[in-house]
CSV table of C-alpha atoms in Angstrom, one decimal:
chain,number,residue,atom,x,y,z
A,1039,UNK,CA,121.5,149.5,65.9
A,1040,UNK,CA,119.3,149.6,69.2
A,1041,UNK,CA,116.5,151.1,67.2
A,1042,UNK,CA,117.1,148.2,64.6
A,1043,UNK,CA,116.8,146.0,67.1
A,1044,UNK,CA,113.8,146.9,69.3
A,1045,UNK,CA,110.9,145.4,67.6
A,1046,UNK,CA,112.9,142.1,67.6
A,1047,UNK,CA,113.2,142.7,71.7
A,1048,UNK,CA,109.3,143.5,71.9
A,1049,UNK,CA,108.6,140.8,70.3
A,1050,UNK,CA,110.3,138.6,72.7
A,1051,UNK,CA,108.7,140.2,75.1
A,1052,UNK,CA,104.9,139.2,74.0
A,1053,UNK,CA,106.7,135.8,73.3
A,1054,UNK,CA,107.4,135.7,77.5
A,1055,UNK,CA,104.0,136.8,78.2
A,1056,UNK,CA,102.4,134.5,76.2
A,1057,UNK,CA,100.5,131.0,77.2
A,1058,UNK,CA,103.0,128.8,75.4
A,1059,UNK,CA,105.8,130.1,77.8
A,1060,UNK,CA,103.1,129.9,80.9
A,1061,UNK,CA,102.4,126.1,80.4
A,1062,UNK,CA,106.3,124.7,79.8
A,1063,UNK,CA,106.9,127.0,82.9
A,1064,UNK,CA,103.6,125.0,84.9
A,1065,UNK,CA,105.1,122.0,83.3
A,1066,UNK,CA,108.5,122.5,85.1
A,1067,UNK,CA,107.4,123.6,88.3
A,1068,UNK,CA,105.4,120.3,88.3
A,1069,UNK,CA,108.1,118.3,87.5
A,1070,UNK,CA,110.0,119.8,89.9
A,1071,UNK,CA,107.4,119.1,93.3
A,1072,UNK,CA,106.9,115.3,91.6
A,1073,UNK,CA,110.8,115.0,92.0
A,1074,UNK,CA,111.0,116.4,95.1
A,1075,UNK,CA,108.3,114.2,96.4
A,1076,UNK,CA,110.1,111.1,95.1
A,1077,UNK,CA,113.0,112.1,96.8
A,1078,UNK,CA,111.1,112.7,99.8
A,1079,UNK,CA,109.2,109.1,99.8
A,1080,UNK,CA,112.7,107.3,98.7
A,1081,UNK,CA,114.2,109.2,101.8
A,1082,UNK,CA,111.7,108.1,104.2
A,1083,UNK,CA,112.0,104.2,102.8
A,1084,UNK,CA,115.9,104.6,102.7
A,1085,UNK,CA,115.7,105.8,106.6
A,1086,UNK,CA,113.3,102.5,107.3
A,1087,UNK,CA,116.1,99.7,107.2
A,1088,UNK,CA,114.3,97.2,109.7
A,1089,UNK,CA,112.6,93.9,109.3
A,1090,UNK,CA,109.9,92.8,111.8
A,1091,UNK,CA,109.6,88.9,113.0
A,1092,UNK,CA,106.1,88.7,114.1
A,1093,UNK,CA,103.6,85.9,115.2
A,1094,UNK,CA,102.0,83.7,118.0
A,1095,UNK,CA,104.6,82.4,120.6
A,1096,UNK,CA,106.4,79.2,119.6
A,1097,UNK,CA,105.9,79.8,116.0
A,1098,UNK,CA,109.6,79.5,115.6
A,1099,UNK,CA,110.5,82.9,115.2
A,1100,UNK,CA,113.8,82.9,117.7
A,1101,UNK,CA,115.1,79.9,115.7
A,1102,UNK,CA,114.3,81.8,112.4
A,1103,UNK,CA,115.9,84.4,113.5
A,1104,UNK,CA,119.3,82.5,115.1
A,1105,UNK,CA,119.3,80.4,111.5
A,1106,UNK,CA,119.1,83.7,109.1
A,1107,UNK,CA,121.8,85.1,111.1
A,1108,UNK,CA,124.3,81.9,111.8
A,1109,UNK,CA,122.9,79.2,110.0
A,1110,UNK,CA,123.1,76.9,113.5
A,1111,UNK,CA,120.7,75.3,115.3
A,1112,UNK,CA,119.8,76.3,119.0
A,1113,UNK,CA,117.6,75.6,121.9
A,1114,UNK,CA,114.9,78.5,122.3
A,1115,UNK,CA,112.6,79.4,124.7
A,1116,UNK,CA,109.5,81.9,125.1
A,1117,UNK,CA,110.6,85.6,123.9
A,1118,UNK,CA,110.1,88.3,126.6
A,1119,UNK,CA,111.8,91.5,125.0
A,1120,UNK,CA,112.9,92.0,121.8
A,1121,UNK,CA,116.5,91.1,119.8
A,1122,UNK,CA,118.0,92.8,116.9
A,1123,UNK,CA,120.9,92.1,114.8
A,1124,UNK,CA,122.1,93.2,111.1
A,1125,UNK,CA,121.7,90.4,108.6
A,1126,UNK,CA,123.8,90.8,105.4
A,1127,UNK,CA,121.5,90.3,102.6
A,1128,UNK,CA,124.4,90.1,100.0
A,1129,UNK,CA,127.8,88.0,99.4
A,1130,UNK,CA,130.0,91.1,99.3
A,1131,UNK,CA,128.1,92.4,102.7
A,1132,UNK,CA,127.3,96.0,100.7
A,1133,UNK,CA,123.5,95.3,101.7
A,1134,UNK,CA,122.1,94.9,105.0
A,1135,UNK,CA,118.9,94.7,106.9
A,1136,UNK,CA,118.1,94.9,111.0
A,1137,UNK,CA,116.6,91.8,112.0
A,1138,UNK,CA,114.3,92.5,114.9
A,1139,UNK,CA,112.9,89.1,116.9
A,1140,UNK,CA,109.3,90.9,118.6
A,1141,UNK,CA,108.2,88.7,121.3
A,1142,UNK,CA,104.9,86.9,120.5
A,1143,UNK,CA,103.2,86.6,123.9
A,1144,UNK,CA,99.5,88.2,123.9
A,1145,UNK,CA,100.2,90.7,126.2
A,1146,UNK,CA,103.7,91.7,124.9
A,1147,UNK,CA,103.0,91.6,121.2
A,1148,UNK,CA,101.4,94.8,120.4
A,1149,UNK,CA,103.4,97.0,122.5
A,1150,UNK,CA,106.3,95.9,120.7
A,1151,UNK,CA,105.1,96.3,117.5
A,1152,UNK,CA,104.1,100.1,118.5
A,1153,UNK,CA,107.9,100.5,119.5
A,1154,UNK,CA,109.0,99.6,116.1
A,1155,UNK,CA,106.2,99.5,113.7
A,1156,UNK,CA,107.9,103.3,112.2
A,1157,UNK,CA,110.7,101.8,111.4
A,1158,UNK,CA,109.4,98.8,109.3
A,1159,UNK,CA,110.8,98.4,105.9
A,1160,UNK,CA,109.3,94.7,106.0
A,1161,UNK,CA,107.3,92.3,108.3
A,1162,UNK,CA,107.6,88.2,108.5
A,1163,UNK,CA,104.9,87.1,110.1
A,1164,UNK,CA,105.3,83.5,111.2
A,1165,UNK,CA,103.0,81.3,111.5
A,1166,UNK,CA,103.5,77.6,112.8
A,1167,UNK,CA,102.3,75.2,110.0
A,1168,UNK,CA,101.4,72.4,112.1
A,1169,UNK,CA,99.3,74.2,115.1
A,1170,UNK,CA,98.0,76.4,112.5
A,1171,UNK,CA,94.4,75.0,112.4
A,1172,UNK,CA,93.8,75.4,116.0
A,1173,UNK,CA,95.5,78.8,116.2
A,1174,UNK,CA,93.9,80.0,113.3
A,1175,UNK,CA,91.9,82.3,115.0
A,1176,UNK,CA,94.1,83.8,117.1
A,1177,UNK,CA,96.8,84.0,114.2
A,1178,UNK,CA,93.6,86.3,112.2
A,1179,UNK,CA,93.5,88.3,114.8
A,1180,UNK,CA,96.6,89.3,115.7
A,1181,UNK,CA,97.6,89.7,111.7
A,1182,UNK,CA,94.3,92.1,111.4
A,1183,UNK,CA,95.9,94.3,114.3
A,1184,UNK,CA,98.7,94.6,112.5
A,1185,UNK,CA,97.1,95.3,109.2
A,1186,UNK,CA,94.4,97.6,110.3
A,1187,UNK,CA,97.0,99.8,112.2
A,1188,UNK,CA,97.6,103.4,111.0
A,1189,UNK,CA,101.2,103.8,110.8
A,1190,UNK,CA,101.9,100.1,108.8
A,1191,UNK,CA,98.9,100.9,106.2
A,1192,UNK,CA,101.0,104.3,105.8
A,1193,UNK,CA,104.2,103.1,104.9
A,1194,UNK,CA,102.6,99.7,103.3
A,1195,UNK,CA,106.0,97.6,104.2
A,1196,UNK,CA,106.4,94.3,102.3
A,1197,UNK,CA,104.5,91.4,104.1
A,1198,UNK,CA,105.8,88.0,104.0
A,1199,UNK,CA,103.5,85.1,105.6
A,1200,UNK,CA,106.4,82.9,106.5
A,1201,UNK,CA,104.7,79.3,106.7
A,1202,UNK,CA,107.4,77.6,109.1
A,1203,UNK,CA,107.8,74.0,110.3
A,1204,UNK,CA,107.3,71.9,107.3
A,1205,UNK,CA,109.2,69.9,107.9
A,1206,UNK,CA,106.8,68.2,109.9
A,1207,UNK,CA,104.3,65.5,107.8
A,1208,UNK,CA,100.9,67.2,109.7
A,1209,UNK,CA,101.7,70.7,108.7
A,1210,UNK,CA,99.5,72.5,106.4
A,1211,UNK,CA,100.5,74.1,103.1
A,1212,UNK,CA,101.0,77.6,102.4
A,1213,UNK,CA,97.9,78.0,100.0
A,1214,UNK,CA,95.4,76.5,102.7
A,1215,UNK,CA,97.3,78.8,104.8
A,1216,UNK,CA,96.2,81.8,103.0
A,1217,UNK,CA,92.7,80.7,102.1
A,1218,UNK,CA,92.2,80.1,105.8
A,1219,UNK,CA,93.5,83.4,106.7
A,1220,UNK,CA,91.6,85.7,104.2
A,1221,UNK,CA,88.3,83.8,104.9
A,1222,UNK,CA,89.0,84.7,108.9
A,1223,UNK,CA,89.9,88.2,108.8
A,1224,UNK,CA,86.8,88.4,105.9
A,1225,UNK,CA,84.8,87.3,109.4
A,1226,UNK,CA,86.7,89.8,111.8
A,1227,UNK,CA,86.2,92.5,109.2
A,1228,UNK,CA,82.3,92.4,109.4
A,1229,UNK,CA,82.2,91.3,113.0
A,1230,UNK,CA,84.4,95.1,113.6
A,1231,UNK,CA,82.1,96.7,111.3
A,1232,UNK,CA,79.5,95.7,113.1
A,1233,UNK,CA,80.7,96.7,116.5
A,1234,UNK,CA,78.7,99.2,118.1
A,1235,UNK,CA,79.9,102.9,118.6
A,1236,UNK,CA,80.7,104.9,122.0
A,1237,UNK,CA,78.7,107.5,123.2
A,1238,UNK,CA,81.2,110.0,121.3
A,1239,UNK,CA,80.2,107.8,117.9
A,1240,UNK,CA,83.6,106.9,117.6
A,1241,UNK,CA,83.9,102.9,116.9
A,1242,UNK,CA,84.3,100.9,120.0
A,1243,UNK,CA,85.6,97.9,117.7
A,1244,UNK,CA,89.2,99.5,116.2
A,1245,UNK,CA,89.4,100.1,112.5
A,1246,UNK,CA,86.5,98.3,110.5
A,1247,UNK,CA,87.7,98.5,106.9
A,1248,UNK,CA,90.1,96.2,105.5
A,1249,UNK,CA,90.6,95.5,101.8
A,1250,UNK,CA,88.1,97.0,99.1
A,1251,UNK,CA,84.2,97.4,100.6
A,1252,UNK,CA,81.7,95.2,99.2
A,1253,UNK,CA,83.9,92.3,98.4
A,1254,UNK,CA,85.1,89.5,100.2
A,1255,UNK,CA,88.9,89.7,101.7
A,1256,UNK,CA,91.9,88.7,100.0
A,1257,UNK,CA,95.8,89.8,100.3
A,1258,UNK,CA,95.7,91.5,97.1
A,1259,UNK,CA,93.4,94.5,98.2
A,1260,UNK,CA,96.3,95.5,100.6
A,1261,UNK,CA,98.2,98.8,100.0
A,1262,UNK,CA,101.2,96.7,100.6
A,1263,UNK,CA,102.1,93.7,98.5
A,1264,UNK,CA,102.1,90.5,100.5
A,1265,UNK,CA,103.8,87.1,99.9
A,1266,UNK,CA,103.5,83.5,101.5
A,1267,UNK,CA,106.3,81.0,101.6
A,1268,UNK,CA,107.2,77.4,102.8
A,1269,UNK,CA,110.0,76.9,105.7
A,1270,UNK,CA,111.4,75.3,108.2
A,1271,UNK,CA,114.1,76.8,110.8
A,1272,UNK,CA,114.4,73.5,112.2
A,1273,UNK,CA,115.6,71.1,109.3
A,1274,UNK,CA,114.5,68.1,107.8
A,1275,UNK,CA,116.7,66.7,109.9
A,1276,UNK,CA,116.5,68.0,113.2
A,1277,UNK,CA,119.2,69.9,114.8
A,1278,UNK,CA,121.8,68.5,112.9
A,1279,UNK,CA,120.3,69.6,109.6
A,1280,UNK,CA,120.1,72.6,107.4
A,1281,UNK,CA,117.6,74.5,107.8
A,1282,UNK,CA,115.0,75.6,104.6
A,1283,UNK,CA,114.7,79.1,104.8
A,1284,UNK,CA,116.0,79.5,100.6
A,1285,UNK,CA,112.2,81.8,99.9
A,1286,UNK,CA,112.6,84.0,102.8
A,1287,UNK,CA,116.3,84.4,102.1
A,1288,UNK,CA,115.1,85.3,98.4
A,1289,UNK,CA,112.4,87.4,99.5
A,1290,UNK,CA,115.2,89.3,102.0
A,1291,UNK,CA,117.1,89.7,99.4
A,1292,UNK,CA,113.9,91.6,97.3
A,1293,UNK,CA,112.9,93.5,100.0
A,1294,UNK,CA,116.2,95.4,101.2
């Protein structure tokens, strides 16, 4: 019977050793590293469960943040440190997000962001509608910080350009918004680029590239996909009001 049956088992054998077997077992071991990866870059997202406020002081941010998380109006002043809270993205309270208020003042803003930047699974940059054509500038710059740093282009968390007070007649629309925006940090891009080098030929300007060389700006190029939307913590109405927040509540709701 064993004699019967050994060229059967020899032929297996060849079978094993053969370049049919060799490539479904490459195949699998493939499949196995691109899961484990997956798992890997789901874990790291999974583990990043907080939502940046950024912008200029008095873009509205605090009220933003005291409207997504009460719905009430109240008086705000000037940040100085950070606040935090969990917002509840969903009716039945099963999803949730850390809502983290960074101060905006010039000389506070980028140490903040350092302290949480790791931990971003999404930034709202506000911007104030109504002073935004004579902030512009600054607003460019302080966006292309955040852009050009190492750690956000890395994890590429979803960008929302929250366009806030619209409430007011003067304030400018989200689409001039983001034309105006995109034609500044086009400027600042080449004016980095541009910047001259230290004596160890290391850039003296920061991180000149931004979007896709060769062509002008715009928010698509970003590893990270960026939105704008219209709001107002304030209210139609004032203080009394209800405050129209219903994209960036919709956009939460996406992003957790």
């Amino acid at each position: 019977m064993a004699d019967a049956l050994e060229p059967h088992l020899a032929a297996l054998r060849r079978e094993l050793r053969g370049p049919a077997v060799l490539s479904v077992l490459v195949a699998l071991i493939v499949v196995a590293i691109t899961f484990l990866l997956w798992r890997f870059v789901q874990g790291r997202r999974s583990s990043r469960k907080a939502v940046l406020l950024l912008g200029l002081c008095d873009a509205g941010k605090t009220l933003l943040f005291a409207r997504l998380l009460s719905g009430r109006y109240r008086d705000t002043q000037t940040s100085i440190t950070d606040s935090s809270a969990v917002y509840r993205v969903s009716p039945d309270k099963s999803t949730n997000v850390t809502l983290i208020d960074l101060p905006g003042h010039e000389s506070l803003r980028l140490q903040f962001l350092e302290r949480f930047k790791a931990a971003a699974r999404a930034i709202v940059f506000v911007v104030d509608s109504v002073a935004f054509q004579r902030e512009v500038k600054d607003v460019a710059e302080f966006l292309y910080q955040v852009l050009v740093d190492s750690t956000v282009l890395r994890n590429a968390p979803a960008l929302l350009i929250a366009c806030n007070k619209q409430d007011v007649t003067m304030a400018k629309s989200a689409k001039l918004i983001q034309q105006q925006l995109e034609k500044e940090l086009n400027t600042l891009r080449v004016t980095r680029s541009a910047a001259p080098t230290s004596l160890d030929g290391s850039a003296t300007g920061g991180p000149a590239q931004l979007g896709k060389k060769g062509k002008d700006f715009d928010f698509s190029q970003l590893p990270m996909k960026v939105e704008f939307v219209e709001c107002s913590a304030r209210g139609t109405k004032g203080e009394e009001g209800e405050a129209d927040l219903e994209g960036l509540e919709k956009w939460l709701v996406k992003v957790a």
